[in-house]
Short mmCIF file of C-alpha atoms in Angstrom, two decimals:
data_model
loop_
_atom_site.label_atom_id
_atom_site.label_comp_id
_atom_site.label_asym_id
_atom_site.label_seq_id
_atom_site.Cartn_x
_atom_site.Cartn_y
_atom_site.Cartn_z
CA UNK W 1 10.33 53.84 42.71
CA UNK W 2 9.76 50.50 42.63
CA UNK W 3 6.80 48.92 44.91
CA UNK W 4 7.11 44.61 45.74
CA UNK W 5 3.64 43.27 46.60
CA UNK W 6 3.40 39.75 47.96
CA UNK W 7 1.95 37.47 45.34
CA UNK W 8 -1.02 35.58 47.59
CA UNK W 9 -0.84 31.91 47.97
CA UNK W 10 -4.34 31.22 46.28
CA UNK W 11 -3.23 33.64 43.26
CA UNK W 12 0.35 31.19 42.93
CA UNK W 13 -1.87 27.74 43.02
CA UNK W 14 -4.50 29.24 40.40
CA UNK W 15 -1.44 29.70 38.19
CA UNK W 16 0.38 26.60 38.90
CA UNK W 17 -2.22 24.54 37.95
CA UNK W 18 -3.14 26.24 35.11
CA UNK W 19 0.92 25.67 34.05
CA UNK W 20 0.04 21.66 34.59
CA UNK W 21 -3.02 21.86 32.97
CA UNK W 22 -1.39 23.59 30.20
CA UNK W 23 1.51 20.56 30.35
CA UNK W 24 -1.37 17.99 30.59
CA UNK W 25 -3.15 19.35 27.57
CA UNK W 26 -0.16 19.60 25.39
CA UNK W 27 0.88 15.88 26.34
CA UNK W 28 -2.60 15.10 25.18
CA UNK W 29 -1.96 16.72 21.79
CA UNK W 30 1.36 15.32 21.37
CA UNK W 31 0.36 11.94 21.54
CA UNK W 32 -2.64 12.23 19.85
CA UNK W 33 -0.60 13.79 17.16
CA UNK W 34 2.26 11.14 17.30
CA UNK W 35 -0.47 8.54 17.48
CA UNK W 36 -2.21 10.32 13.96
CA UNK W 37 1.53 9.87 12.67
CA UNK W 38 2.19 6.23 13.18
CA UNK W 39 -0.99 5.73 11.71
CA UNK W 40 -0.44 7.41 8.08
CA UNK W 41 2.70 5.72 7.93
CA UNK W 42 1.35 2.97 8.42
CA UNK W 43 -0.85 3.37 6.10
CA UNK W 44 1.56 4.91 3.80
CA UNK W 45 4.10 2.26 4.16
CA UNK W 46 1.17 -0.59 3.30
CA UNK W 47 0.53 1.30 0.29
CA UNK W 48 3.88 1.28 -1.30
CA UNK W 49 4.19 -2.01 -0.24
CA UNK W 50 1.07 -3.20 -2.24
CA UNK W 51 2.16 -0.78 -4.99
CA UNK W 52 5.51 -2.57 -4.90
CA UNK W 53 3.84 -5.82 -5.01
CA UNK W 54 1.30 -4.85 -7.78
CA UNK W 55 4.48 -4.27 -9.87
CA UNK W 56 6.06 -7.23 -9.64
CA UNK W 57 3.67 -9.35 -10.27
CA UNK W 58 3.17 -6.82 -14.10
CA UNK W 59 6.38 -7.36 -14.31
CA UNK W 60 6.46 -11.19 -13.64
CA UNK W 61 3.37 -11.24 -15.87
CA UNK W 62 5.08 -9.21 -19.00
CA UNK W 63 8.20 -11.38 -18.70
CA UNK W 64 5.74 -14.85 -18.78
CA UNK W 65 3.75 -13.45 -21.89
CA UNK W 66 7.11 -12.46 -23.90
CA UNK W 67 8.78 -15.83 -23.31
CA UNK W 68 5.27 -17.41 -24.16
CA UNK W 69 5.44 -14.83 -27.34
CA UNK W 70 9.33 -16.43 -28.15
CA UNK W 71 8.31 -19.94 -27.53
CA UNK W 72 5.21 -19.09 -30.10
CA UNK W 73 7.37 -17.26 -32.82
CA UNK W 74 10.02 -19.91 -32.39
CA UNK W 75 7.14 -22.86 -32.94
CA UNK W 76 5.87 -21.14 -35.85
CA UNK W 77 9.41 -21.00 -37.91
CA UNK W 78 9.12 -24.58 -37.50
CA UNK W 79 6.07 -25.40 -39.22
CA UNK W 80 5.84 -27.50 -42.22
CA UNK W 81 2.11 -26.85 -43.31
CA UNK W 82 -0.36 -24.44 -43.17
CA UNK W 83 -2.50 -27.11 -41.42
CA UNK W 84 0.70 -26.84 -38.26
CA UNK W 85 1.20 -23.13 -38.61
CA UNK W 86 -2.80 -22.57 -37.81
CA UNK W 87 -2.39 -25.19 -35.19
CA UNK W 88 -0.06 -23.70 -33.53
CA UNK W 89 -1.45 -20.36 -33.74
CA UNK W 90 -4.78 -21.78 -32.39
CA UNK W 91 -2.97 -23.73 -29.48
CA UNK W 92 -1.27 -20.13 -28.55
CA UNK W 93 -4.35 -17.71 -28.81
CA UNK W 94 -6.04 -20.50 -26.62
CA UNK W 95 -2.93 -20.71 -24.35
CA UNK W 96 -2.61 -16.64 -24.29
CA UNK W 97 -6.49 -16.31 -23.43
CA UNK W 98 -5.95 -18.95 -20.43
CA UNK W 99 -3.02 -17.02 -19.15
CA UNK W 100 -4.54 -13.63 -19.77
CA UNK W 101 -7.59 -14.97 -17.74
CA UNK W 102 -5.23 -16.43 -14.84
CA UNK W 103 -3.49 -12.84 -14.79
CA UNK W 104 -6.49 -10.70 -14.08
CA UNK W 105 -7.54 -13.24 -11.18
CA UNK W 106 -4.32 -13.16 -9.70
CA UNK W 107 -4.66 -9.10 -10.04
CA UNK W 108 -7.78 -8.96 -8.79
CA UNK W 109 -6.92 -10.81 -5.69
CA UNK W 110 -3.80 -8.97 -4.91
CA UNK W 111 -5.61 -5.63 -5.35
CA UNK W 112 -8.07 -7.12 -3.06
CA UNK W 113 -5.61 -8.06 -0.59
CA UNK W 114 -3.71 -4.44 -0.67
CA UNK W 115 -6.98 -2.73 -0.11
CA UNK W 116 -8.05 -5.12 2.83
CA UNK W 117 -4.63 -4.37 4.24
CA UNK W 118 -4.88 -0.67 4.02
CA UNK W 119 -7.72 -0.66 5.98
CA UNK W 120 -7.06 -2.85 8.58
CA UNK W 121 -3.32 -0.73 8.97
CA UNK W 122 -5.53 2.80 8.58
CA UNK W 123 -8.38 1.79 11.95
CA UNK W 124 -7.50 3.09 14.90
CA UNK W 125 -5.39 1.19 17.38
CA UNK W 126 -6.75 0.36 20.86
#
């Protein structure tokens, strides 16, 4: 035997808005969640991008020192003297040293840069 009992009015709003605050709360977390999200890959995405960056420029750097490494080999084949071949050796260590210098700036300003972007992408929005 089954006995029905009328569920009260105050009992049905007590649990009603507990279901909306429920709803409310989750919203909360889902957004704060979603907004957590956007955030790393934002973060994520500005760090493979500077990664990306950081390689081409070693790469752009490695192809400028071989072709200044050529241009050297093929200057010293065409020395006459020892005098020349020491000159020209001289004009390329002083030439290398320059670029090497010119390198690690340009490095240090694009690591610089990456960084600064990072965190400027990684504070909170809003």
């Amino acid at each position: 035997m089954r006995v029905e009992a009328p569920i009260s009015p105050e009992v049905r709003d007590v649990a009603e808005k507990n279901v909306e605050q429920a709803r409310e709360a989750y919203g909360r977390y889902i957004t704060a969640t979603q907004k957590m999200l956007d955030t790393l890959d934002d973060a994520s995405r500005q760090v493979w991008s500077g990664a990306k960056d950081v390689n081409m420029r070693v790469l752009s750097f490695a192809e400028a020192n071989a072709q200044a490494g050529f241009d050297y080999a093929g200057r010293l084949v065409q020395a006459k003297t020892t005098t020349e071949f020491a000159a020209i050796q001289q004009d390329y260590l002083r030439q290398a040293t320059e670029r090497l210098v010119r390198q690690i700036g340009e490095m240090n300003d694009l690591a610089r840069e990456a960084a600064r972007d990072i965190v400027e992408k990684a504070k909170p929005k809003g």
